[in-house]
Amino acid sequence: MTLEQARKIELNRVLLTCNQDNHGSARVIQKNNGKFASEGLLASNNKVIYRYWIDLGK
């Protein structure tokens, strides 16, 4: 539903993140054409996160 809302407000692409150990979320993002961009450390909880871009196109 998030991607549908992003399209409604005419975003061209969105950045989604998930925790490194959240394999289910990573699979859902990837199945929706999420392209891995980077990983980083979330200082607030000392966890590694993955960042994915999804191009919504026009």
PQR file with spaces between the fields and no chain letter, atoms N, CA, C, O and H, PARSE charges and radii, in Angstrom:
ATOM       1  N    MET     1       0.808   -1.186    0.000 -0.4000 1.5000
ATOM       2  CA   MET     1       0.000    0.000    0.000 -0.0000 2.0000
ATOM       3  C    MET     1       0.860    1.262    0.000  0.5500 1.7000
ATOM       4  O    MET     1       0.448    2.297   -0.526 -0.5500 1.4000
ATOM       5  N    THR     2       2.024    1.180    0.574 -0.4000 1.5000
ATOM       6  CA   THR     2       2.907    2.344    0.593 -0.0000 2.0000
ATOM       7  C    THR     2       3.291    2.758   -0.822  0.5500 1.7000
ATOM       8  O    THR     2       3.314    3.948   -1.135 -0.5500 1.4000
ATOM       9  H    THR     2       2.358    0.340    1.002  0.4000 1.0000
ATOM      10  N    LEU     3       3.589    1.796   -1.669 -0.4000 1.5000
ATOM      11  CA   LEU     3       3.958    2.118   -3.047 -0.0000 2.0000
ATOM      12  C    LEU     3       2.784    2.726   -3.803  0.5500 1.7000
ATOM      13  O    LEU     3       2.974    3.624   -4.623 -0.5500 1.4000
ATOM      14  H    LEU     3       3.570    0.829   -1.415  0.4000 1.0000
ATOM      15  N    GLU     4       1.568    2.244   -3.534 -0.4000 1.5000
ATOM      16  CA   GLU     4       0.388    2.826   -4.169 -0.0000 2.0000
ATOM      17  C    GLU     4       0.229    4.289   -3.768  0.5500 1.7000
ATOM      18  O    GLU     4      -0.060    5.141   -4.608 -0.5500 1.4000
ATOM      19  H    GLU     4       1.413    1.514   -2.868  0.4000 1.0000
ATOM      20  N    GLN     5       0.418    4.576   -2.495 -0.4000 1.5000
ATOM      21  CA   GLN     5       0.308    5.953   -2.019 -0.0000 2.0000
ATOM      22  C    GLN     5       1.403    6.830   -2.618  0.5500 1.7000
ATOM      23  O    GLN     5       1.154    7.985   -2.961 -0.5500 1.4000
ATOM      24  H    GLN     5       0.653    3.885   -1.812  0.4000 1.0000
ATOM      25  N    ALA     6       2.601    6.294   -2.743 -0.4000 1.5000
ATOM      26  CA   ALA     6       3.708    7.051   -3.336 -0.0000 2.0000
ATOM      27  C    ALA     6       3.397    7.397   -4.784  0.5500 1.7000
ATOM      28  O    ALA     6       3.705    8.498   -5.239 -0.5500 1.4000
ATOM      29  H    ALA     6       2.803    5.355   -2.463  0.4000 1.0000
ATOM      30  N    ARG     7       2.794    6.473   -5.505 -0.4000 1.5000
ATOM      31  CA   ARG     7       2.406    6.752   -6.893 -0.0000 2.0000
ATOM      32  C    ARG     7       1.319    7.823   -6.953  0.5500 1.7000
ATOM      33  O    ARG     7       1.338    8.684   -7.833 -0.5500 1.4000
ATOM      34  H    ARG     7       2.544    5.578   -5.135  0.4000 1.0000
ATOM      35  N    LYS     8       0.373    7.767   -6.018 -0.4000 1.5000
ATOM      36  CA   LYS     8      -0.719    8.749   -6.001 -0.0000 2.0000
ATOM      37  C    LYS     8      -0.195   10.169   -5.819  0.5500 1.7000
ATOM      38  O    LYS     8      -0.755   11.115   -6.373 -0.5500 1.4000
ATOM      39  H    LYS     8       0.357    7.068   -5.304  0.4000 1.0000
ATOM      40  N    ILE     9       0.864   10.319   -5.054 -0.4000 1.5000
ATOM      41  CA   ILE     9       1.415   11.664   -4.857 -0.0000 2.0000
ATOM      42  C    ILE     9       2.554   11.949   -5.832  0.5500 1.7000
ATOM      43  O    ILE     9       3.313   12.907   -5.682 -0.5500 1.4000
ATOM      44  H    ILE     9       1.319    9.551   -4.604  0.4000 1.0000
ATOM      45  N    GLU    10       2.641   11.076   -6.841 -0.4000 1.5000
ATOM      46  CA   GLU    10       3.523   11.253   -7.984 -0.0000 2.0000
ATOM      47  C    GLU    10       5.018   11.276   -7.650  0.5500 1.7000
ATOM      48  O    GLU    10       5.787   12.040   -8.233 -0.5500 1.4000
ATOM      49  H    GLU    10       2.024   10.298   -6.964  0.4000 1.0000
ATOM      50  N    LEU    11       5.411   10.425   -6.701 -0.4000 1.5000
ATOM      51  CA   LEU    11       6.837   10.258   -6.433 -0.0000 2.0000
ATOM      52  C    LEU    11       7.436    9.390   -7.534  0.5500 1.7000
ATOM      53  O    LEU    11       6.796    8.457   -8.018 -0.5500 1.4000
ATOM      54  H    LEU    11       4.786    9.805   -6.227  0.4000 1.0000
ATOM      55  N    ASN    12       8.656    9.701   -7.921 -0.4000 1.5000
ATOM      56  CA   ASN    12       9.338    8.916   -8.953 -0.0000 2.0000
ATOM      57  C    ASN    12      10.058    7.712   -8.378  0.5500 1.7000
ATOM      58  O    ASN    12      10.205    6.686   -9.042 -0.5500 1.4000
ATOM      59  H    ASN    12       9.176   10.460   -7.528  0.4000 1.0000
ATOM      60  N    ARG    13      10.510    7.848   -7.131 -0.4000 1.5000
ATOM      61  CA   ARG    13      11.162    6.709   -6.485 -0.0000 2.0000
ATOM      62  C    ARG    13      11.098    6.887   -4.986  0.5500 1.7000
ATOM      63  O    ARG    13      10.935    7.995   -4.475 -0.5500 1.4000
ATOM      64  H    ARG    13      10.391    8.681   -6.592  0.4000 1.0000
ATOM      65  N    VAL    14      11.231    5.761   -4.288 -0.4000 1.5000
ATOM      66  CA   VAL    14      11.151    5.768   -2.822 -0.0000 2.0000
ATOM      67  C    VAL    14      12.328    4.989   -2.250  0.5500 1.7000
ATOM      68  O    VAL    14      12.854    4.065   -2.870 -0.5500 1.4000
ATOM      69  H    VAL    14      11.363    4.861   -4.703  0.4000 1.0000
ATOM      70  N    LEU    15      12.718    5.390   -1.063 -0.4000 1.5000
ATOM      71  CA   LEU    15      13.775    4.698   -0.328 -0.0000 2.0000
ATOM      72  C    LEU    15      13.122    3.923    0.805  0.5500 1.7000
ATOM      73  O    LEU    15      12.430    4.497    1.646 -0.5500 1.4000
ATOM      74  H    LEU    15      12.291    6.141   -0.559  0.4000 1.0000
ATOM      75  N    LEU    16      13.346    2.616    0.818 -0.4000 1.5000
ATOM      76  CA   LEU    16      12.824    1.768    1.889 -0.0000 2.0000
ATOM      77  C    LEU    16      13.993    1.165    2.645  0.5500 1.7000
ATOM      78  O    LEU    16      15.047    0.889    2.072 -0.5500 1.4000
ATOM      79  H    LEU    16      13.907    2.149    0.134  0.4000 1.0000
ATOM      80  N    THR    17      13.794    0.968    3.925 -0.4000 1.5000
ATOM      81  CA   THR    17      14.844    0.373    4.756 -0.0000 2.0000
ATOM      82  C    THR    17      14.274   -0.786    5.564  0.5500 1.7000
ATOM      83  O    THR    17      13.073   -0.861    5.821 -0.5500 1.4000
ATOM      84  H    THR    17      12.938    1.193    4.390  0.4000 1.0000
ATOM      85  N    CYS    18      15.163   -1.680    5.952 -0.4000 1.5000
ATOM      86  CA   CYS    18      14.793   -2.742    6.883 -0.0000 2.0000
ATOM      87  C    CYS    18      16.040   -3.165    7.644  0.5500 1.7000
ATOM      88  O    CYS    18      17.167   -2.964    7.191 -0.5500 1.4000
ATOM      89  H    CYS    18      16.140   -1.619    5.743  0.4000 1.0000
ATOM      90  N    ASN    19      15.815   -3.749    8.797 -0.4000 1.5000
ATOM      91  CA   ASN    19      16.936   -4.270    9.571 -0.0000 2.0000
ATOM      92  C    ASN    19      17.598   -5.416    8.814  0.5500 1.7000
ATOM      93  O    ASN    19      16.936   -6.169    8.100 -0.5500 1.4000
ATOM      94  H    ASN    19      14.899   -3.913    9.165  0.4000 1.0000
ATOM      95  N    GLN    20      18.887   -5.533    8.979 -0.4000 1.5000
ATOM      96  CA   GLN    20      19.664   -6.571    8.297 -0.0000 2.0000
ATOM      97  C    GLN    20      19.104   -7.965    8.582  0.5500 1.7000
ATOM      98  O    GLN    20      19.121   -8.830    7.705 -0.5500 1.4000
ATOM      99  H    GLN    20      19.424   -4.921    9.559  0.4000 1.0000
ATOM     100  N    ASP    21      18.620   -8.183    9.772 -0.4000 1.5000
ATOM     101  CA   ASP    21      18.138   -9.516   10.148 -0.0000 2.0000
ATOM     102  C    ASP    21      16.654   -9.732    9.842  0.5500 1.7000
ATOM     103  O    ASP    21      16.100  -10.773   10.197 -0.5500 1.4000
ATOM     104  H    ASP    21      18.606   -7.481   10.484  0.4000 1.0000
ATOM     105  N    ASN    22      16.003   -8.766    9.187 -0.4000 1.5000
ATOM     106  CA   ASN    22      14.587   -8.901    8.841 -0.0000 2.0000
ATOM     107  C    ASN    22      14.473   -9.413    7.401  0.5500 1.7000
ATOM     108  O    ASN    22      14.215   -8.647    6.473 -0.5500 1.4000
ATOM     109  H    ASN    22      16.453   -7.921    8.897  0.4000 1.0000
ATOM     110  N    HIS    23      14.666  -10.692    7.242 -0.4000 1.5000
ATOM     111  CA   HIS    23      14.710  -11.314    5.921 -0.0000 2.0000
ATOM     112  C    HIS    23      13.370  -11.237    5.194  0.5500 1.7000
ATOM     113  O    HIS    23      13.335  -11.108    3.970 -0.5500 1.4000
ATOM     114  H    HIS    23      14.875  -11.315    7.996  0.4000 1.0000
ATOM     115  N    GLY    24      12.281  -11.316    5.928 -0.4000 1.5000
ATOM     116  CA   GLY    24      10.969  -11.236    5.306 -0.0000 2.0000
ATOM     117  C    GLY    24      10.749   -9.880    4.645  0.5500 1.7000
ATOM     118  O    GLY    24      10.296   -9.814    3.502 -0.5500 1.4000
ATOM     119  H    GLY    24      12.309  -11.421    6.922  0.4000 1.0000
ATOM     120  N    SER    25      11.061   -8.814    5.344 -0.4000 1.5000
ATOM     121  CA   SER    25      10.903   -7.473    4.765 -0.0000 2.0000
ATOM     122  C    SER    25      11.827   -7.276    3.574  0.5500 1.7000
ATOM     123  O    SER    25      11.429   -6.685    2.570 -0.5500 1.4000
ATOM     124  H    SER    25      11.429   -8.867    6.272  0.4000 1.0000
ATOM     125  N    ALA    26      13.049   -7.761    3.678 -0.4000 1.5000
ATOM     126  CA   ALA    26      13.996   -7.631    2.557 -0.0000 2.0000
ATOM     127  C    ALA    26      13.449   -8.339    1.323  0.5500 1.7000
ATOM     128  O    ALA    26      13.557   -7.812    0.216 -0.5500 1.4000
ATOM     129  H    ALA    26      13.372   -8.241    4.494  0.4000 1.0000
ATOM     130  N    ARG    27      12.863   -9.524    1.492 -0.4000 1.5000
ATOM     131  CA   ARG    27      12.296  -10.262    0.357 -0.0000 2.0000
ATOM     132  C    ARG    27      11.133   -9.501   -0.272  0.5500 1.7000
ATOM     133  O    ARG    27      11.023   -9.440   -1.497 -0.5500 1.4000
ATOM     134  H    ARG    27      12.775   -9.952    2.392  0.4000 1.0000
ATOM     135  N    VAL    28      10.269   -8.923    0.553 -0.4000 1.5000
ATOM     136  CA   VAL    28       9.128   -8.165    0.027 -0.0000 2.0000
ATOM     137  C    VAL    28       9.629   -6.958   -0.758  0.5500 1.7000
ATOM     138  O    VAL    28       9.126   -6.680   -1.847 -0.5500 1.4000
ATOM     139  H    VAL    28      10.358   -8.973    1.548  0.4000 1.0000
ATOM     140  N    ILE    29      10.607   -6.242   -0.224 -0.4000 1.5000
ATOM     141  CA   ILE    29      11.164   -5.084   -0.924 -0.0000 2.0000
ATOM     142  C    ILE    29      11.769   -5.520   -2.254  0.5500 1.7000
ATOM     143  O    ILE    29      11.532   -4.883   -3.281 -0.5500 1.4000
ATOM     144  H    ILE    29      11.015   -6.468    0.660  0.4000 1.0000
ATOM     145  N    GLN    30      12.542   -6.591   -2.244 -0.4000 1.5000
ATOM     146  CA   GLN    30      13.180   -7.076   -3.465 -0.0000 2.0000
ATOM     147  C    GLN    30      12.151   -7.536   -4.490  0.5500 1.7000
ATOM     148  O    GLN    30      12.333   -7.307   -5.685 -0.5500 1.4000
ATOM     149  H    GLN    30      12.735   -7.108   -1.410  0.4000 1.0000
ATOM     150  N    LYS    31      11.079   -8.177   -4.050 -0.4000 1.5000
ATOM     151  CA   LYS    31      10.031   -8.631   -4.973 -0.0000 2.0000
ATOM     152  C    LYS    31       9.295   -7.460   -5.612  0.5500 1.7000
ATOM     153  O    LYS    31       8.657   -7.612   -6.653 -0.5500 1.4000
ATOM     154  H    LYS    31      10.930   -8.364   -3.079  0.4000 1.0000
ATOM     155  N    ASN    32       9.386   -6.302   -4.990 -0.4000 1.5000
ATOM     156  CA   ASN    32       8.780   -5.093   -5.543 -0.0000 2.0000
ATOM     157  C    ASN    32       9.813   -4.230   -6.259  0.5500 1.7000
ATOM     158  O    ASN    32       9.696   -3.006   -6.318 -0.5500 1.4000
ATOM     159  H    ASN    32       9.905   -6.178   -4.144  0.4000 1.0000
ATOM     160  N    ASN    33      10.823   -4.901   -6.799 -0.4000 1.5000
ATOM     161  CA   ASN    33      11.885   -4.259   -7.583 -0.0000 2.0000
ATOM     162  C    ASN    33      12.792   -3.343   -6.777  0.5500 1.7000
ATOM     163  O    ASN    33      13.360   -2.396   -7.320 -0.5500 1.4000
ATOM     164  H    ASN    33      10.918   -5.895   -6.751  0.4000 1.0000
ATOM     165  N    GLY    34      12.928   -3.613   -5.505 -0.4000 1.5000
ATOM     166  CA   GLY    34      13.862   -2.857   -4.678 -0.0000 2.0000
ATOM     167  C    GLY    34      15.295   -3.189   -5.054  0.5500 1.7000
ATOM     168  O    GLY    34      15.681   -4.355   -5.122 -0.5500 1.4000
ATOM     169  H    GLY    34      12.467   -4.382   -5.063  0.4000 1.0000
ATOM     170  N    LYS    35      16.067   -2.158   -5.294 -0.4000 1.5000
ATOM     171  CA   LYS    35      17.484   -2.306   -5.646 -0.0000 2.0000
ATOM     172  C    LYS    35      18.324   -1.919   -4.436  0.5500 1.7000
ATOM     173  O    LYS    35      18.219   -0.805   -3.923 -0.5500 1.4000
ATOM     174  H    LYS    35      15.753   -1.210   -5.239  0.4000 1.0000
ATOM     175  N    PHE    36      19.155   -2.849   -3.988 -0.4000 1.5000
ATOM     176  CA   PHE    36      19.998   -2.585   -2.824 -0.0000 2.0000
ATOM     177  C    PHE    36      20.877   -1.374   -3.087  0.5500 1.7000
ATOM     178  O    PHE    36      21.541   -1.297   -4.121 -0.5500 1.4000
ATOM     179  H    PHE    36      19.241   -3.754   -4.405  0.4000 1.0000
ATOM     180  N    ALA    37      20.883   -0.427   -2.154 -0.4000 1.5000
ATOM     181  CA   ALA    37      21.668    0.799   -2.305 -0.0000 2.0000
ATOM     182  C    ALA    37      22.861    0.815   -1.364  0.5500 1.7000
ATOM     183  O    ALA    37      23.977    1.132   -1.774 -0.5500 1.4000
ATOM     184  H    ALA    37      20.344   -0.489   -1.314  0.4000 1.0000
ATOM     185  N    SER    38      22.622    0.467   -0.085 -0.4000 1.5000
ATOM     186  CA   SER    38      23.713    0.531    0.888 -0.0000 2.0000
ATOM     187  C    SER    38      23.256   -0.080    2.204  0.5500 1.7000
ATOM     188  O    SER    38      22.092   -0.434    2.386 -0.5500 1.4000
ATOM     189  H    SER    38      21.715    0.209    0.248  0.4000 1.0000
ATOM     190  N    GLU    39      24.197   -0.187    3.095 -0.4000 1.5000
ATOM     191  CA   GLU    39      23.863   -0.581    4.460 -0.0000 2.0000
ATOM     192  C    GLU    39      24.496    0.437    5.390  0.5500 1.7000
ATOM     193  O    GLU    39      25.480    1.093    5.047 -0.5500 1.4000
ATOM     194  H    GLU    39      25.143    0.101    2.947  0.4000 1.0000
ATOM     195  N    GLY    40      23.920    0.551    6.557 -0.4000 1.5000
ATOM     196  CA   GLY    40      24.448    1.501    7.524 -0.0000 2.0000
ATOM     197  C    GLY    40      24.106    1.065    8.932  0.5500 1.7000
ATOM     198  O    GLY    40      23.296    0.162    9.144 -0.5500 1.4000
ATOM     199  H    GLY    40      23.121    0.017    6.836  0.4000 1.0000
ATOM     200  N    LEU    41      24.734    1.717    9.884 -0.4000 1.5000
ATOM     201  CA   LEU    41      24.507    1.417   11.288 -0.0000 2.0000
ATOM     202  C    LEU    41      23.525    2.422   11.849  0.5500 1.7000
ATOM     203  O    LEU    41      23.745    3.630   11.755 -0.5500 1.4000
ATOM     204  H    LEU    41      25.392    2.450    9.711  0.4000 1.0000
ATOM     205  N    LEU    42      22.459    1.940   12.423 -0.4000 1.5000
ATOM     206  CA   LEU    42      21.473    2.792   13.067 -0.0000 2.0000
ATOM     207  C    LEU    42      21.936    3.015   14.501  0.5500 1.7000
ATOM     208  O    LEU    42      21.862    2.114   15.336 -0.5500 1.4000
ATOM     209  H    LEU    42      22.281    0.959   12.500  0.4000 1.0000
ATOM     210  N    ALA    43      22.410    4.210   14.774 -0.4000 1.5000
ATOM     211  CA   ALA    43      23.048    4.498   16.055 -0.0000 2.0000
ATOM     212  C    ALA    43      22.098    4.333   17.244  0.5500 1.7000
ATOM     213  O    ALA    43      22.535    3.980   18.340 -0.5500 1.4000
ATOM     214  H    ALA    43      22.471    4.943   14.096  0.4000 1.0000
ATOM     215  N    SER    44      20.808    4.584   17.034 -0.4000 1.5000
ATOM     216  CA   SER    44      19.860    4.536   18.151 -0.0000 2.0000
ATOM     217  C    SER    44      19.717    3.145   18.763  0.5500 1.7000
ATOM     218  O    SER    44      19.423    3.018   19.951 -0.5500 1.4000
ATOM     219  H    SER    44      20.454    4.870   16.144  0.4000 1.0000
ATOM     220  N    ASN    45      19.924    2.100   17.954 -0.4000 1.5000
ATOM     221  CA   ASN    45      19.800    0.747   18.508 -0.0000 2.0000
ATOM     222  C    ASN    45      20.967   -0.156   18.124  0.5500 1.7000
ATOM     223  O    ASN    45      20.952   -1.357   18.394 -0.5500 1.4000
ATOM     224  H    ASN    45      20.163    2.203   16.989  0.4000 1.0000
ATOM     225  N    ASN    46      21.980    0.435   17.489 -0.4000 1.5000
ATOM     226  CA   ASN    46      23.197   -0.288   17.131 -0.0000 2.0000
ATOM     227  C    ASN    46      22.935   -1.477   16.201  0.5500 1.7000
ATOM     228  O    ASN    46      23.605   -2.506   16.290 -0.5500 1.4000
ATOM     229  H    ASN    46      21.992    1.411   17.269  0.4000 1.0000
ATOM     230  N    LYS    47      21.945   -1.319   15.304 -0.4000 1.5000
ATOM     231  CA   LYS    47      21.619   -2.368   14.341 -0.0000 2.0000
ATOM     232  C    LYS    47      21.992   -1.927   12.940  0.5500 1.7000
ATOM     233  O    LYS    47      21.961   -0.740   12.613 -0.5500 1.4000
ATOM     234  H    LYS    47      21.401   -0.483   15.232  0.4000 1.0000
ATOM     235  N    VAL    48      22.342   -2.901   12.125 -0.4000 1.5000
ATOM     236  CA   VAL    48      22.640   -2.638   10.716 -0.0000 2.0000
ATOM     237  C    VAL    48      21.327   -2.621    9.948  0.5500 1.7000
ATOM     238  O    VAL    48      20.479   -3.498   10.118 -0.5500 1.4000
ATOM     239  H    VAL    48      22.366   -3.864   12.391  0.4000 1.0000
ATOM     240  N    ILE    49      21.173   -1.604    9.097 -0.4000 1.5000
ATOM     241  CA   ILE    49      19.999   -1.522    8.237 -0.0000 2.0000
ATOM     242  C    ILE    49      20.426   -1.595    6.779  0.5500 1.7000
ATOM     243  O    ILE    49      21.537   -1.205    6.419 -0.5500 1.4000
ATOM     244  H    ILE    49      21.862   -0.892    8.960  0.4000 1.0000
ATOM     245  N    TYR    50      19.530   -2.097    5.958 -0.4000 1.5000
ATOM     246  CA   TYR    50      19.716   -2.128    4.515 -0.0000 2.0000
ATOM     247  C    TYR    50      18.819   -1.061    3.911  0.5500 1.7000
ATOM     248  O    TYR    50      17.689   -0.860    4.356 -0.5500 1.4000
ATOM     249  H    TYR    50      18.627   -2.414    6.251  0.4000 1.0000
ATOM     250  N    ARG    51      19.336   -0.376    2.889 -0.4000 1.5000
ATOM     251  CA   ARG    51      18.561    0.642    2.173 -0.0000 2.0000
ATOM     252  C    ARG    51      18.333    0.167    0.737  0.5500 1.7000
ATOM     253  O    ARG    51      19.253   -0.308    0.070 -0.5500 1.4000
ATOM     254  H    ARG    51      20.254   -0.539    2.528  0.4000 1.0000
ATOM     255  N    TYR    52      17.096    0.306    0.282 -0.4000 1.5000
ATOM     256  CA   TYR    52      16.713   -0.098   -1.068 -0.0000 2.0000
ATOM     257  C    TYR    52      15.957    1.045   -1.742  0.5500 1.7000
ATOM     258  O    TYR    52      15.117    1.696   -1.119 -0.5500 1.4000
ATOM     259  H    TYR    52      16.349    0.692    0.824  0.4000 1.0000
ATOM     260  N    TRP    53      16.258    1.283   -3.007 -0.4000 1.5000
ATOM     261  CA   TRP    53      15.494    2.226   -3.813 -0.0000 2.0000
ATOM     262  C    TRP    53      14.543    1.449   -4.702  0.5500 1.7000
ATOM     263  O    TRP    53      14.894    0.404   -5.251 -0.5500 1.4000
ATOM     264  H    TRP    53      16.940    0.755   -3.512  0.4000 1.0000
ATOM     265  N    ILE    54      13.322    1.979   -4.839 -0.4000 1.5000
ATOM     266  CA   ILE    54      12.356    1.443   -5.786 -0.0000 2.0000
ATOM     267  C    ILE    54      11.970    2.565   -6.723  0.5500 1.7000
ATOM     268  O    ILE    54      11.444    3.593   -6.297 -0.5500 1.4000
ATOM     269  H    ILE    54      13.037    2.827   -4.393  0.4000 1.0000
ATOM     270  N    ASP    55      12.239    2.358   -8.016 -0.4000 1.5000
ATOM     271  CA   ASP    55      11.839    3.315   -9.040 -0.0000 2.0000
ATOM     272  C    ASP    55      10.381    3.073   -9.392  0.5500 1.7000
ATOM     273  O    ASP    55       9.989    1.959   -9.739 -0.5500 1.4000
ATOM     274  H    ASP    55      12.666    1.523   -8.361  0.4000 1.0000
ATOM     275  N    LEU    56       9.589    4.120   -9.299 -0.4000 1.5000
ATOM     276  CA   LEU    56       8.162    3.997   -9.592 -0.0000 2.0000
ATOM     277  C    LEU    56       7.839    4.364  -11.029  0.5500 1.7000
ATOM     278  O    LEU    56       6.763    4.044  -11.534 -0.5500 1.4000
ATOM     279  H    LEU    56       9.907    5.026   -9.017  0.4000 1.0000
ATOM     280  N    GLY    57       8.776    5.038  -11.685 -0.4000 1.5000
ATOM     281  CA   GLY    57       8.584    5.386  -13.084 -0.0000 2.0000
ATOM     282  C    GLY    57       7.460    6.367  -13.305  0.5500 1.7000
ATOM     283  O    GLY    57       6.691    6.704  -12.404 -0.5500 1.4000
ATOM     284  H    GLY    57       9.650    5.299  -11.275  0.4000 1.0000
ATOM     285  N    LYS    58       7.400    6.796  -14.508 -0.4000 1.5000
ATOM     286  CA   LYS    58       6.335    7.745  -14.914 -0.0000 2.0000
ATOM     287  C    LYS    58       5.725    7.254  -16.193  0.5500 1.7000
ATOM     288  O    LYS    58       4.812    7.886  -16.725 -0.5500 1.4000
ATOM     289  H    LYS    58       8.024    6.522  -15.240  0.4000 1.0000
